[in-house]
């Protein structure tokens, strides 16, 4: 009897927590519309997308339609609409690179961290930024003038080297300040 009581005390609150989460499954209809269904089997939304990610990240899902890319909320409404490259949201932030301008967006599409004024070592420039994990994000810097060359092949050539020697990495916090440089 004590074992059953212990089971009920330990696991019933967890079951309630699980049942409050929103579960969605990706679908593709015969007319090639993409979308999601909920746990009752009801279509949440469908439309003709070129690409629709199969999972939500911070309440948003990535889409591509024509030349437009962005994120939809759980109701299928466009929250962020752009033609820029995208990654996944992490800790409520999305890392974006726009023609050499690096920043992080909120789930509302607002710039939360702009790295244009990040203090750089002499002769270095930002090269890439990555998602936040535990309050820190990796940033890659390189020598000014270094160019990554995309040959259209499956590999990217870095000034003739497959593994360039002038990339350096560090960590920034959510204030956009160096923690490890």
PDB file of C-alpha atoms in Angstrom:
ATOM      1  CA  UNK A   1       0.000   0.000   0.000  1.00  0.00           C
ATOM      2  CA  UNK A   2       2.829   2.416   0.854  1.00  0.00           C
ATOM      3  CA  UNK A   3       4.451   1.807  -2.546  1.00  0.00           C
ATOM      4  CA  UNK A   4       1.270   2.772  -4.389  1.00  0.00           C
ATOM      5  CA  UNK A   5       0.818   5.878  -2.251  1.00  0.00           C
ATOM      6  CA  UNK A   6       4.439   6.872  -2.916  1.00  0.00           C
ATOM      7  CA  UNK A   7       3.901   6.337  -6.654  1.00  0.00           C
ATOM      8  CA  UNK A   8       0.803   8.539  -6.624  1.00  0.00           C
ATOM      9  CA  UNK A   9       2.530  11.300  -4.644  1.00  0.00           C
ATOM     10  CA  UNK A  10       5.623  11.289  -6.883  1.00  0.00           C
ATOM     11  CA  UNK A  11       4.095  10.873 -10.340  1.00  0.00           C
ATOM     12  CA  UNK A  12       0.609  12.400 -10.380  1.00  0.00           C
ATOM     13  CA  UNK A  13       1.894  16.029 -10.295  1.00  0.00           C
ATOM     14  CA  UNK A  14       4.254  15.198 -13.202  1.00  0.00           C
ATOM     15  CA  UNK A  15       1.434  13.721 -15.274  1.00  0.00           C
ATOM     16  CA  UNK A  16      -0.570  16.929 -14.793  1.00  0.00           C
ATOM     17  CA  UNK A  17       2.426  19.005 -15.918  1.00  0.00           C
ATOM     18  CA  UNK A  18       2.895  16.884 -19.026  1.00  0.00           C
ATOM     19  CA  UNK A  19      -0.770  17.200 -19.977  1.00  0.00           C
ATOM     20  CA  UNK A  20      -0.535  21.027 -19.938  1.00  0.00           C
ATOM     21  CA  UNK A  21       2.147  21.106 -22.661  1.00  0.00           C
ATOM     22  CA  UNK A  22       1.176  21.806 -26.267  1.00  0.00           C
ATOM     23  CA  UNK A  23       1.915  18.885 -28.561  1.00  0.00           C
ATOM     24  CA  UNK A  24       1.888  19.328 -32.340  1.00  0.00           C
ATOM     25  CA  UNK A  25       2.801  16.905 -35.093  1.00  0.00           C
ATOM     26  CA  UNK A  26       3.846  17.959 -38.612  1.00  0.00           C
ATOM     27  CA  UNK A  27       1.699  16.828 -41.541  1.00  0.00           C
ATOM     28  CA  UNK A  28       1.804  16.994 -45.330  1.00  0.00           C
ATOM     29  CA  UNK A  29      -1.539  16.780 -47.081  1.00  0.00           C
ATOM     30  CA  UNK A  30      -2.108  15.189 -50.496  1.00  0.00           C
ATOM     31  CA  UNK A  31      -2.359  18.698 -52.038  1.00  0.00           C
ATOM     32  CA  UNK A  32       1.210  19.305 -50.715  1.00  0.00           C
ATOM     33  CA  UNK A  33       0.087  21.711 -47.984  1.00  0.00           C
ATOM     34  CA  UNK A  34       2.238  21.533 -44.867  1.00  0.00           C
ATOM     35  CA  UNK A  35       1.101  22.188 -41.321  1.00  0.00           C
ATOM     36  CA  UNK A  36       0.455  20.722 -37.907  1.00  0.00           C
ATOM     37  CA  UNK A  37      -2.197  18.734 -36.102  1.00  0.00           C
ATOM     38  CA  UNK A  38      -2.802  18.844 -32.367  1.00  0.00           C
ATOM     39  CA  UNK A  39      -3.227  15.937 -29.960  1.00  0.00           C
ATOM     40  CA  UNK A  40      -6.941  15.635 -30.847  1.00  0.00           C
ATOM     41  CA  UNK A  41      -6.096  15.214 -34.565  1.00  0.00           C
ATOM     42  CA  UNK A  42      -7.437  18.648 -35.496  1.00  0.00           C
ATOM     43  CA  UNK A  43      -5.499  20.610 -38.118  1.00  0.00           C
ATOM     44  CA  UNK A  44      -4.006  23.635 -36.419  1.00  0.00           C
ATOM     45  CA  UNK A  45      -3.046  25.282 -39.694  1.00  0.00           C
ATOM     46  CA  UNK A  46      -1.924  24.257 -43.140  1.00  0.00           C
ATOM     47  CA  UNK A  47      -0.715  26.207 -46.151  1.00  0.00           C
ATOM     48  CA  UNK A  48       1.528  25.820 -49.153  1.00  0.00           C
ATOM     49  CA  UNK A  49       5.044  26.227 -47.800  1.00  0.00           C
ATOM     50  CA  UNK A  50       8.282  25.361 -49.566  1.00  0.00           C
ATOM     51  CA  UNK A  51       9.573  24.277 -46.172  1.00  0.00           C
ATOM     52  CA  UNK A  52       8.111  24.093 -42.677  1.00  0.00           C
ATOM     53  CA  UNK A  53      10.263  22.919 -39.769  1.00  0.00           C
ATOM     54  CA  UNK A  54       8.918  19.903 -37.933  1.00  0.00           C
ATOM     55  CA  UNK A  55       9.245  21.330 -34.437  1.00  0.00           C
ATOM     56  CA  UNK A  56       8.594  24.490 -32.465  1.00  0.00           C
ATOM     57  CA  UNK A  57      11.380  26.406 -30.764  1.00  0.00           C
ATOM     58  CA  UNK A  58      10.353  28.910 -28.082  1.00  0.00           C
ATOM     59  CA  UNK A  59       6.762  28.790 -29.368  1.00  0.00           C
ATOM     60  CA  UNK A  60       7.762  29.511 -32.991  1.00  0.00           C
ATOM     61  CA  UNK A  61       8.329  27.362 -36.069  1.00  0.00           C
ATOM     62  CA  UNK A  62      10.534  28.228 -39.065  1.00  0.00           C
ATOM     63  CA  UNK A  63       8.950  28.488 -42.539  1.00  0.00           C
ATOM     64  CA  UNK A  64      10.023  29.229 -46.087  1.00  0.00           C
ATOM     65  CA  UNK A  65       7.584  30.246 -48.803  1.00  0.00           C
ATOM     66  CA  UNK A  66       8.807  31.646 -52.100  1.00  0.00           C
ATOM     67  CA  UNK A  67      11.711  33.967 -51.297  1.00  0.00           C
ATOM     68  CA  UNK A  68      10.431  34.690 -47.803  1.00  0.00           C
ATOM     69  CA  UNK A  69      11.580  33.057 -44.609  1.00  0.00           C
ATOM     70  CA  UNK A  70      10.624  33.588 -41.025  1.00  0.00           C
ATOM     71  CA  UNK A  71       8.759  32.196 -38.054  1.00  0.00           C
ATOM     72  CA  UNK A  72       5.117  31.404 -37.379  1.00  0.00           C
ATOM     73  CA  UNK A  73       3.510  31.333 -33.945  1.00  0.00           C
ATOM     74  CA  UNK A  74       1.358  28.446 -32.678  1.00  0.00           C
ATOM     75  CA  UNK A  75      -1.682  29.881 -34.533  1.00  0.00           C
ATOM     76  CA  UNK A  76       0.137  29.979 -37.880  1.00  0.00           C
ATOM     77  CA  UNK A  77       0.533  33.774 -37.850  1.00  0.00           C
ATOM     78  CA  UNK A  78       3.779  35.253 -39.182  1.00  0.00           C
ATOM     79  CA  UNK A  79       5.757  36.746 -36.300  1.00  0.00           C
ATOM     80  CA  UNK A  80       9.111  37.267 -38.024  1.00  0.00           C
ATOM     81  CA  UNK A  81       9.282  37.638 -41.813  1.00  0.00           C
ATOM     82  CA  UNK A  82      12.559  38.045 -43.663  1.00  0.00           C
ATOM     83  CA  UNK A  83      14.743  36.631 -46.396  1.00  0.00           C
ATOM     84  CA  UNK A  84      17.728  36.187 -44.072  1.00  0.00           C
ATOM     85  CA  UNK A  85      19.225  32.848 -43.046  1.00  0.00           C
ATOM     86  CA  UNK A  86      17.801  31.481 -39.801  1.00  0.00           C
ATOM     87  CA  UNK A  87      18.698  29.091 -37.063  1.00  0.00           C
ATOM     88  CA  UNK A  88      16.698  27.891 -34.058  1.00  0.00           C
ATOM     89  CA  UNK A  89      15.739  30.072 -31.132  1.00  0.00           C
ATOM     90  CA  UNK A  90      17.685  29.276 -27.998  1.00  0.00           C
ATOM     91  CA  UNK A  91      16.961  30.819 -24.609  1.00  0.00           C
ATOM     92  CA  UNK A  92      14.454  33.119 -26.344  1.00  0.00           C
ATOM     93  CA  UNK A  93      17.040  34.522 -28.770  1.00  0.00           C
ATOM     94  CA  UNK A  94      17.808  33.945 -32.442  1.00  0.00           C
ATOM     95  CA  UNK A  95      21.285  34.582 -33.863  1.00  0.00           C
ATOM     96  CA  UNK A  96      21.237  36.560 -37.136  1.00  0.00           C
ATOM     97  CA  UNK A  97      23.944  37.648 -39.593  1.00  0.00           C
ATOM     98  CA  UNK A  98      22.908  40.279 -42.131  1.00  0.00           C
ATOM     99  CA  UNK A  99      25.698  41.342 -44.522  1.00  0.00           C
ATOM    100  CA  UNK A 100      28.340  41.453 -41.790  1.00  0.00           C
ATOM    101  CA  UNK A 101      25.968  42.834 -39.119  1.00  0.00           C
ATOM    102  CA  UNK A 102      25.556  40.357 -36.249  1.00  0.00           C
ATOM    103  CA  UNK A 103      22.724  40.492 -33.709  1.00  0.00           C
ATOM    104  CA  UNK A 104      20.218  38.447 -31.696  1.00  0.00           C
ATOM    105  CA  UNK A 105      16.439  38.779 -32.091  1.00  0.00           C
ATOM    106  CA  UNK A 106      13.697  38.176 -29.519  1.00  0.00           C
ATOM    107  CA  UNK A 107      10.700  35.969 -30.328  1.00  0.00           C
ATOM    108  CA  UNK A 108       8.874  39.209 -31.232  1.00  0.00           C
ATOM    109  CA  UNK A 109      11.445  40.067 -33.914  1.00  0.00           C
ATOM    110  CA  UNK A 110      13.099  42.878 -31.936  1.00  0.00           C
ATOM    111  CA  UNK A 111      16.876  43.255 -31.686  1.00  0.00           C
ATOM    112  CA  UNK A 112      17.882  42.225 -28.178  1.00  0.00           C
ATOM    113  CA  UNK A 113      21.671  42.166 -28.551  1.00  0.00           C
ATOM    114  CA  UNK A 114      23.419  44.134 -31.277  1.00  0.00           C
ATOM    115  CA  UNK A 115      27.087  43.217 -31.662  1.00  0.00           C
ATOM    116  CA  UNK A 116      28.118  46.110 -33.930  1.00  0.00           C
ATOM    117  CA  UNK A 117      29.861  47.746 -30.960  1.00  0.00           C
ATOM    118  CA  UNK A 118      31.447  44.591 -29.541  1.00  0.00           C
ATOM    119  CA  UNK A 119      35.024  45.464 -28.651  1.00  0.00           C
ATOM    120  CA  UNK A 120      37.269  43.462 -30.961  1.00  0.00           C
ATOM    121  CA  UNK A 121      40.974  42.654 -30.680  1.00  0.00           C
ATOM    122  CA  UNK A 122      43.123  44.713 -33.043  1.00  0.00           C
ATOM    123  CA  UNK A 123      43.012  43.394 -36.604  1.00  0.00           C
ATOM    124  CA  UNK A 124      40.019  41.101 -35.975  1.00  0.00           C
ATOM    125  CA  UNK A 125      36.367  41.128 -37.050  1.00  0.00           C
ATOM    126  CA  UNK A 126      33.292  39.057 -36.241  1.00  0.00           C
ATOM    127  CA  UNK A 127      32.883  36.032 -38.470  1.00  0.00           C
ATOM    128  CA  UNK A 128      29.968  34.075 -36.946  1.00  0.00           C
ATOM    129  CA  UNK A 129      27.726  33.974 -33.888  1.00  0.00           C
ATOM    130  CA  UNK A 130      26.052  30.941 -32.375  1.00  0.00           C
ATOM    131  CA  UNK A 131      23.080  30.132 -30.136  1.00  0.00           C
ATOM    132  CA  UNK A 132      23.030  30.804 -26.401  1.00  0.00           C
ATOM    133  CA  UNK A 133      23.391  27.939 -23.946  1.00  0.00           C
ATOM    134  CA  UNK A 134      23.351  28.543 -20.184  1.00  0.00           C
ATOM    135  CA  UNK A 135      23.557  32.312 -20.742  1.00  0.00           C
ATOM    136  CA  UNK A 136      26.625  32.210 -23.014  1.00  0.00           C
ATOM    137  CA  UNK A 137      27.088  32.178 -26.788  1.00  0.00           C
ATOM    138  CA  UNK A 138      30.145  31.301 -28.838  1.00  0.00           C
ATOM    139  CA  UNK A 139      31.351  33.937 -31.282  1.00  0.00           C
ATOM    140  CA  UNK A 140      33.936  33.392 -33.997  1.00  0.00           C
ATOM    141  CA  UNK A 141      36.346  36.122 -35.004  1.00  0.00           C
ATOM    142  CA  UNK A 142      38.877  36.205 -37.814  1.00  0.00           C
ATOM    143  CA  UNK A 143      41.563  38.392 -39.286  1.00  0.00           C
ATOM    144  CA  UNK A 144      40.197  41.466 -41.057  1.00  0.00           C
ATOM    145  CA  UNK A 145      40.071  40.798 -44.791  1.00  0.00           C
ATOM    146  CA  UNK A 146      39.801  37.006 -44.453  1.00  0.00           C
ATOM    147  CA  UNK A 147      37.102  35.665 -46.794  1.00  0.00           C
ATOM    148  CA  UNK A 148      35.344  32.310 -46.838  1.00  0.00           C
ATOM    149  CA  UNK A 149      34.935  31.305 -50.481  1.00  0.00           C
ATOM    150  CA  UNK A 150      31.899  29.253 -51.472  1.00  0.00           C
ATOM    151  CA  UNK A 151      32.740  27.379 -54.670  1.00  0.00           C
ATOM    152  CA  UNK A 152      29.232  25.961 -55.058  1.00  0.00           C
ATOM    153  CA  UNK A 153      30.605  22.498 -54.309  1.00  0.00           C
ATOM    154  CA  UNK A 154      29.768  20.538 -51.183  1.00  0.00           C
ATOM    155  CA  UNK A 155      32.800  21.956 -49.361  1.00  0.00           C
ATOM    156  CA  UNK A 156      33.582  25.555 -48.552  1.00  0.00           C
ATOM    157  CA  UNK A 157      37.154  26.627 -49.253  1.00  0.00           C
ATOM    158  CA  UNK A 158      38.677  29.062 -46.775  1.00  0.00           C
ATOM    159  CA  UNK A 159      41.268  31.097 -48.671  1.00  0.00           C
ATOM    160  CA  UNK A 160      42.637  27.817 -50.032  1.00  0.00           C
ATOM    161  CA  UNK A 161      42.600  26.035 -46.653  1.00  0.00           C
ATOM    162  CA  UNK A 162      39.897  23.636 -45.579  1.00  0.00           C
ATOM    163  CA  UNK A 163      40.689  24.503 -41.945  1.00  0.00           C
ATOM    164  CA  UNK A 164      41.774  28.128 -41.621  1.00  0.00           C
ATOM    165  CA  UNK A 165      44.276  29.015 -38.948  1.00  0.00           C
ATOM    166  CA  UNK A 166      43.011  32.537 -38.365  1.00  0.00           C
ATOM    167  CA  UNK A 167      39.669  31.743 -36.725  1.00  0.00           C
ATOM    168  CA  UNK A 168      39.413  32.423 -32.996  1.00  0.00           C
ATOM    169  CA  UNK A 169      36.540  31.728 -30.641  1.00  0.00           C
ATOM    170  CA  UNK A 170      35.241  33.332 -27.473  1.00  0.00           C
ATOM    171  CA  UNK A 171      32.087  33.610 -25.363  1.00  0.00           C
ATOM    172  CA  UNK A 172      29.710  36.532 -24.861  1.00  0.00           C
ATOM    173  CA  UNK A 173      26.931  36.949 -22.316  1.00  0.00           C
ATOM    174  CA  UNK A 174      23.389  38.237 -22.866  1.00  0.00           C
ATOM    175  CA  UNK A 175      24.595  41.806 -22.307  1.00  0.00           C
ATOM    176  CA  UNK A 176      26.689  41.416 -25.465  1.00  0.00           C
ATOM    177  CA  UNK A 177      29.953  41.579 -23.493  1.00  0.00           C
ATOM    178  CA  UNK A 178      32.960  39.282 -23.675  1.00  0.00           C
ATOM    179  CA  UNK A 179      33.150  36.666 -20.931  1.00  0.00           C
ATOM    180  CA  UNK A 180      36.004  34.677 -22.484  1.00  0.00           C
ATOM    181  CA  UNK A 181      38.004  36.278 -25.280  1.00  0.00           C
TER     182      UNK A 181
END
